[in-house]
XYZ file of C-alpha atoms in Angstrom:
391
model
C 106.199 105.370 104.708
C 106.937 104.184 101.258
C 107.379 100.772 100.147
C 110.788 101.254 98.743
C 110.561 98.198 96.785
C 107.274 99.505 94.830
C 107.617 102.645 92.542
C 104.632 105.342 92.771
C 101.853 105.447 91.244
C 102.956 107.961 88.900
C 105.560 105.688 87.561
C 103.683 102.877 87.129
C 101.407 104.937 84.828
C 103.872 106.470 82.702
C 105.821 102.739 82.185
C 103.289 100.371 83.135
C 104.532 96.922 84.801
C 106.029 94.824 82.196
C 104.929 91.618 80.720
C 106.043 88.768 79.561
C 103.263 88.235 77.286
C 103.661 90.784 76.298
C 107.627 91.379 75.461
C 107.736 88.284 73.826
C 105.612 89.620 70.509
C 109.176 91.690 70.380
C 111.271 91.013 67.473
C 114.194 92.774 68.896
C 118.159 90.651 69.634
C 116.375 90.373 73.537
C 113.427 88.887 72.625
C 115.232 86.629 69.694
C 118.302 85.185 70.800
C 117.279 82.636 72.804
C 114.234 80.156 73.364
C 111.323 81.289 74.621
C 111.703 79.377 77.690
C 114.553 81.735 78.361
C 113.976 84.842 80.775
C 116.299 87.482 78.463
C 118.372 89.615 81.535
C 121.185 90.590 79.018
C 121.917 93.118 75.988
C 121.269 96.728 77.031
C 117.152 96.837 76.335
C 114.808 97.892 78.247
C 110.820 96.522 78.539
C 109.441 99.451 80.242
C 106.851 100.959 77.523
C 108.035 103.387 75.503
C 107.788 107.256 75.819
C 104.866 108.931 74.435
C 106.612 111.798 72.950
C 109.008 109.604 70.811
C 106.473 107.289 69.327
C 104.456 110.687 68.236
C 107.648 112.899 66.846
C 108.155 109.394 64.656
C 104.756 108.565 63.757
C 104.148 112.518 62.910
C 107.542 112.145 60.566
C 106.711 109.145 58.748
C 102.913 110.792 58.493
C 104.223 113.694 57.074
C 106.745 112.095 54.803
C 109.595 113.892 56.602
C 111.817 110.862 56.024
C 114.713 112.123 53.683
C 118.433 113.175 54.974
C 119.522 114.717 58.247
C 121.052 118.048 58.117
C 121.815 120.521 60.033
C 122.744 120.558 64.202
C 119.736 119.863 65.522
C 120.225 116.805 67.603
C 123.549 119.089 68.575
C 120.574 122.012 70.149
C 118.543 119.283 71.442
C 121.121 117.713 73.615
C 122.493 121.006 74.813
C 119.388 122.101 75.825
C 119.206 118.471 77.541
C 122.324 119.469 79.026
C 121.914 122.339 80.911
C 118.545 121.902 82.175
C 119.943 118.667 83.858
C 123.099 119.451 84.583
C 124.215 123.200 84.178
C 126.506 122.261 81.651
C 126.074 124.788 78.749
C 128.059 124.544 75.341
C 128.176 125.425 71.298
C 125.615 123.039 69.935
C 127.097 124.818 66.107
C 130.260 122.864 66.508
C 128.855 119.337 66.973
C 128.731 116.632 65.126
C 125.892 114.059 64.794
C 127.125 110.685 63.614
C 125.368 107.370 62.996
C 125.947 105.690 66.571
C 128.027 105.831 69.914
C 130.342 103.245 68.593
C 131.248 103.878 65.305
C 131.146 107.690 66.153
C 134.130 106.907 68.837
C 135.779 104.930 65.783
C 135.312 107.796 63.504
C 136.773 110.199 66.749
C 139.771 107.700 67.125
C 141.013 108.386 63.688
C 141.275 112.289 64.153
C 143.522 111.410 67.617
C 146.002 107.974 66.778
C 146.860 105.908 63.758
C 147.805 102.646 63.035
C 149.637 100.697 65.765
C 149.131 103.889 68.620
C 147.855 102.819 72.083
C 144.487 103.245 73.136
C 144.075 102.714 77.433
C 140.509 100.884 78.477
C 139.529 100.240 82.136
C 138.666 97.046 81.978
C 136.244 95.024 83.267
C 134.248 97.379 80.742
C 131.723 97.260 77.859
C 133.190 94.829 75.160
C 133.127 97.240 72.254
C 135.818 98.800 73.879
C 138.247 96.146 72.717
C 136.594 95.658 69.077
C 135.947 98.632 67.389
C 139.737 100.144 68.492
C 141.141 97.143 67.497
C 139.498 97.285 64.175
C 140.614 100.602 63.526
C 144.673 99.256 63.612
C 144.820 100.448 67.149
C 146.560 98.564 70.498
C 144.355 98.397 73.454
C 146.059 98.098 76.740
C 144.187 97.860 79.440
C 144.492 99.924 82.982
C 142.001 97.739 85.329
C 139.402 99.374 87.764
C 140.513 99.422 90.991
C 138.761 96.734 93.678
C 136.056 99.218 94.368
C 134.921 99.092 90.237
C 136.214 103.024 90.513
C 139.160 104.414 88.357
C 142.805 103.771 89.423
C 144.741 106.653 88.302
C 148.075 104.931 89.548
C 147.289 102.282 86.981
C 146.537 104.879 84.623
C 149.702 106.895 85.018
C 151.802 103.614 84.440
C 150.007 103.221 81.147
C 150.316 106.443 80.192
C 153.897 106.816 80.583
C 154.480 103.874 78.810
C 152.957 105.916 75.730
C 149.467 106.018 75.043
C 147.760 108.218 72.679
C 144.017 107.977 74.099
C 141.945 107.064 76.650
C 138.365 105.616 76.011
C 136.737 106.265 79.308
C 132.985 104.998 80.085
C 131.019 107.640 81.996
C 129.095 106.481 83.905
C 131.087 102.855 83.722
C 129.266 100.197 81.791
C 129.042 97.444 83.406
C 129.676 98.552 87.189
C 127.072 101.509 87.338
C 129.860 103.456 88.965
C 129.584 107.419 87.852
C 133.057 108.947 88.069
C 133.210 112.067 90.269
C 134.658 115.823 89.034
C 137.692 115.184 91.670
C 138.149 111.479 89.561
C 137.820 113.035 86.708
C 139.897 116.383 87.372
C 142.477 113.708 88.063
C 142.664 111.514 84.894
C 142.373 115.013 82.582
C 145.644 116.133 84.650
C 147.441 112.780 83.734
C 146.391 113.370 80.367
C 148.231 116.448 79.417
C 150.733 115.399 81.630
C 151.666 112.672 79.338
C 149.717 114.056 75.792
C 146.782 111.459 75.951
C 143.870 112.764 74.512
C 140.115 111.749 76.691
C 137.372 110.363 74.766
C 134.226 109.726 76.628
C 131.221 107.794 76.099
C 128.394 109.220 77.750
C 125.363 107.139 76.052
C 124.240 106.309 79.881
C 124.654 110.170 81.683
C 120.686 110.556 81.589
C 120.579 107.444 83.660
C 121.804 108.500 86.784
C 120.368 110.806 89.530
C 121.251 114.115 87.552
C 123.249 115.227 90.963
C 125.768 111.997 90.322
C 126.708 112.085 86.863
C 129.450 114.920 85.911
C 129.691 115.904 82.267
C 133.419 115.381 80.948
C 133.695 118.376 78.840
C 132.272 120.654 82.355
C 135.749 119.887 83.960
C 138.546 121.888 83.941
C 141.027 120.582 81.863
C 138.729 119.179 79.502
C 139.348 121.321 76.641
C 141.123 118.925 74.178
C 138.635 115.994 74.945
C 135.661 114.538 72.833
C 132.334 113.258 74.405
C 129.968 110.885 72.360
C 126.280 110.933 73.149
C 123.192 108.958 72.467
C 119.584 109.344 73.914
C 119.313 105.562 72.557
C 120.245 103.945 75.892
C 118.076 106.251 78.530
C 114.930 106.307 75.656
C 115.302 102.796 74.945
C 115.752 103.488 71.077
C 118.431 100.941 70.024
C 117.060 100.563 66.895
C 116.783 104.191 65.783
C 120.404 104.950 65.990
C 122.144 108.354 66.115
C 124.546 110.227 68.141
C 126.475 113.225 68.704
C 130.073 114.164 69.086
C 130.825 117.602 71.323
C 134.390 118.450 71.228
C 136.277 120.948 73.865
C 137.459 123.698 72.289
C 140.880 122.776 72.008
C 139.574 119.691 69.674
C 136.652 121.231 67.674
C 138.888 121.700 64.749
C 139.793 117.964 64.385
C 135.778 117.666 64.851
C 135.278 119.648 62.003
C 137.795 117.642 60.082
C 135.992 114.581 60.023
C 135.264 113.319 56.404
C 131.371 114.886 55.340
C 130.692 111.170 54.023
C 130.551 109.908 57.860
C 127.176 112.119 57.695
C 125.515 110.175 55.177
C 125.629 107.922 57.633
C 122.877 109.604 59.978
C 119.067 108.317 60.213
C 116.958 111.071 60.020
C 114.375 109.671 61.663
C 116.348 108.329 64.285
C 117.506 111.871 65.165
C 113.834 113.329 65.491
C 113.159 110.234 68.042
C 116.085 111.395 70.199
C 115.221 115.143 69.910
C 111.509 114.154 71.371
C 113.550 112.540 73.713
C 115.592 114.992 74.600
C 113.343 117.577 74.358
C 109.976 116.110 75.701
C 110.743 112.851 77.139
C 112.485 114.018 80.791
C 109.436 112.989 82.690
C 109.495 109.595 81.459
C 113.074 109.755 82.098
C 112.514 110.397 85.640
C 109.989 107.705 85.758
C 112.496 105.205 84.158
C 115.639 105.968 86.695
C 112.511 105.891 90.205
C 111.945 102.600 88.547
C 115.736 101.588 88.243
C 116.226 102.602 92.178
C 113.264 100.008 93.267
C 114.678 97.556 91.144
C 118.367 98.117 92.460
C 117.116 97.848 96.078
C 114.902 94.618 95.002
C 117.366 92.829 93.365
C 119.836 93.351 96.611
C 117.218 92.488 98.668
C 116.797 89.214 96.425
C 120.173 88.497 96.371
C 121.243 88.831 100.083
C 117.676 86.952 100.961
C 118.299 83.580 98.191
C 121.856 84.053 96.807
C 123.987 84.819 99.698
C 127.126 84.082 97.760
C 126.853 86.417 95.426
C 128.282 89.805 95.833
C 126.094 92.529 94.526
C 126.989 96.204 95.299
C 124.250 98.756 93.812
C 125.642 101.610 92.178
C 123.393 104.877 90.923
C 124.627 104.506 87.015
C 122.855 102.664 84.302
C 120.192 99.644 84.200
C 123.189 97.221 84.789
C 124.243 95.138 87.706
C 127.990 93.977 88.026
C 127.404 89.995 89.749
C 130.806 88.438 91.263
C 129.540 85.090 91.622
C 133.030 83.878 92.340
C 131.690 82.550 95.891
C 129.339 80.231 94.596
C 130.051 76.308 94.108
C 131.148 74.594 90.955
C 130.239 75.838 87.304
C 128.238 78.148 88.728
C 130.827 80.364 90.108
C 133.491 79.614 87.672
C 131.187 80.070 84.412
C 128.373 81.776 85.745
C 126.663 82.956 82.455
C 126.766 79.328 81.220
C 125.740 77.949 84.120
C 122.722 80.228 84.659
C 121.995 80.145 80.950
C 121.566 76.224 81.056
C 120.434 75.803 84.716
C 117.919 78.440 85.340
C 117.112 79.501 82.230
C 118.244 83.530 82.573
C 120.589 84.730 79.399
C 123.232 86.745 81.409
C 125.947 88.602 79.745
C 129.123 86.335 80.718
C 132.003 88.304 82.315
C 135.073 87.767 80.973
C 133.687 89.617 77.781
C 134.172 92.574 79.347
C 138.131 91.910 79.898
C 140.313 91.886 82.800
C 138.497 91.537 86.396
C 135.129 89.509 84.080
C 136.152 85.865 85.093
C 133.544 84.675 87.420
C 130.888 87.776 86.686
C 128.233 88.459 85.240
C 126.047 91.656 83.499
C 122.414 91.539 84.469
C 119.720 93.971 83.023
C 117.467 95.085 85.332
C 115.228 97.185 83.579
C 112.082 95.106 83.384
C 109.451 94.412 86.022
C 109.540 93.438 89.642
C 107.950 90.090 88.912
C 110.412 89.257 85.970
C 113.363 90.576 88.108
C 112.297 87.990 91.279
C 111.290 85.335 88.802
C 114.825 85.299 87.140
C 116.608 85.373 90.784
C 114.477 82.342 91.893
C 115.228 80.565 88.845
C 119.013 80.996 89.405
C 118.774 80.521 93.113
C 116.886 77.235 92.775
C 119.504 76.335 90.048
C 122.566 76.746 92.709
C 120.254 74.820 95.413
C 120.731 72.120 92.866
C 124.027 71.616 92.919
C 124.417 71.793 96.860
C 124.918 74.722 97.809
């Protein structure tokens, strides 16, 4: 039987094993932020090596001097085509949009839905932009919290709603709990939404990471039709830095898709959208390499836990390279500031909870998308660091 704390062969070839040697001639925010005597478990990187067909669509481009404007929808094709092969979800690539990033494409989405002052609902604890770009935009965020099992609470949501709310930003899959919202959860929270005229705008930047069975499209459930999804093959292709994205509207919202100013496409890297159509395109069996490798390392990193941190409670969900730590049971700092404590103790650079809003205190956000031996190395570092202190 299989080690199922070792990937196959296959997967080692196609991402090799990480290392640190390695990573550290990176000159990305992972690699930079903090001293090299720092392991770097944090922002949303990966250090798997990178996929074949991407590195050749952009070093064919920049050969062939195809490095002017984007036009067109073909990041819009690429993704559908994505889309139904993986999930059986099939729709009008003519009436997307591609926009400069995930982010500032929900921004840009925001303004076609509320104005100035209008509510926007966020299920908090959730990924920090959330709060910031919404907020820069004029709008209130109020939050509806995740329920104790890190899965939507529509209760909570009604009671925002009916307060008056003009969107909800919803995560799928959830960044940072890994959870991937079902059709019945999401059938749900649509239903609330017309109840109370709330429009649904979803970012999907993590749906290819996720066993393709798990992760249900927004825009494939009924009731969906006056929703927005934002995309990006930047996560799942580890592309950051070549950043693009695409809006797909239902149809009930294409028109205020279409309205959006033409000078948010000047915006658009050209070359970053010929990365993510490889990606999309020709990179699936990395992709499937990448999420065998993110199952050992979720079943490692439990094992790790349970075996040298005890106290902290770990629950491994089938969503993104992320794992949601409550390290409220252990002593001291180190379960009342964990990311600090960590950070100066053991040397791992955690993202610290309480960024993420309501339900953060005592968390953190690990990245486990590296190697084995970096994974174990950072857990005995932190486990040693706790010893320290008496626990």
């Amino acid at each position: 039987m299989q080690n199922s704390t070792a990937p196959t062969g296959r997967t080692a070839a196609v991402l090799g094993e990480p290392r640190l040697a390695d990573l550290r001639r990176r000159t990305t925010a992972k690699w930079r932020a903090y001293p090299p005597d720092v392991l770097p478990l944090w922002v949303a990187e990966m250090d798997f090596a990178p996929c074949d067909p991407v590195v050749d669509a952009v070093t064919a481009a920049m050969r062939s001097g195809d490095t002017g404007y984007d036009y067109g929808c073909r990041y819009g094709f690429a993704y559908a085509g994505f889309a139904e092969r993986r999930w059986g979800w099939t729709f009008d690539p003519t009436t997307t949009r591609t926009l400069p990033d995930v982010m500032s494409g929900i921004a840009t989405v925001l303004r076609q839905f509320a104005g100035p002052g209008d509510v926007v609902v966020v299920s908090p604890p959730v990924y920090p932009p959330f709060y910031a770009f919404p907020a820069h935009e004029g709008l209130r965020v109020v939050e509806a919290p995740l329920g104790a099992d890190g899965r939507l609470d529509l209760a909570v949501i009604e009671a925002t709603f009916a307060a008056g709310a003009s969107v909800y930003l919803l995560c799928n899959p959830h960044n940072p709990t890994g959870v991937a919202p079902t059709p019945t959860e999401l059938s749900a929270l649509l239903a609330l939404a017309r109840r109370y005229g709330v429009r649904v705008v979803a970012d999907e930047i993590h749906a290819p990471l996720v066993d393709p069975a798990r992760h249900t499209p927004l825009l494939s459930v009924e009731g969906s039709d006056d929703a927005v999804v934002v995309f990006s093959a930047s996560k799942a292709w580890n592309v950051a830095g070549l950043r693009a994205a695409v809006a797909i509207a239902g149809p009930g919202a294409e028109a205020q898709l279409a309205a959006i100013p033409e000078i948010i496409d000047h915006g658009v890297d050209h070359l970053a959208v010929i990365a993510h159509e490889a990606a999309l395109t020709a990179g699936e069996p990395w992709l499937d390499a990448v999420n065998e490798a993110l199952a050992v390392n979720r079943t490692l990193l439990a094992s790790l836990i349970a075996e040298r941190l005890p106290a902290i409670n770990y629950v491994p969900a089938p969503a993104t390279y992320l794992a949601w730590l409550d390290c409220r049971g252990l002593p001291g700092p180190a379960g009342t500031d964990p990311g600090r404590f960590f950070l100066d103790e053991a040397r791992v650079a955690l993202n610290d909870g309480p960024t993420f809003g309501r339900g953060g205190a005592g968390h953190v956000r690990l990245n486990l998308a590296t190697g084995r031996t970096i994974l174990t190395e950072a857990i005995d570092r932190m486990a040693a660091a706790v010893r320290r202190i008496g626990a």
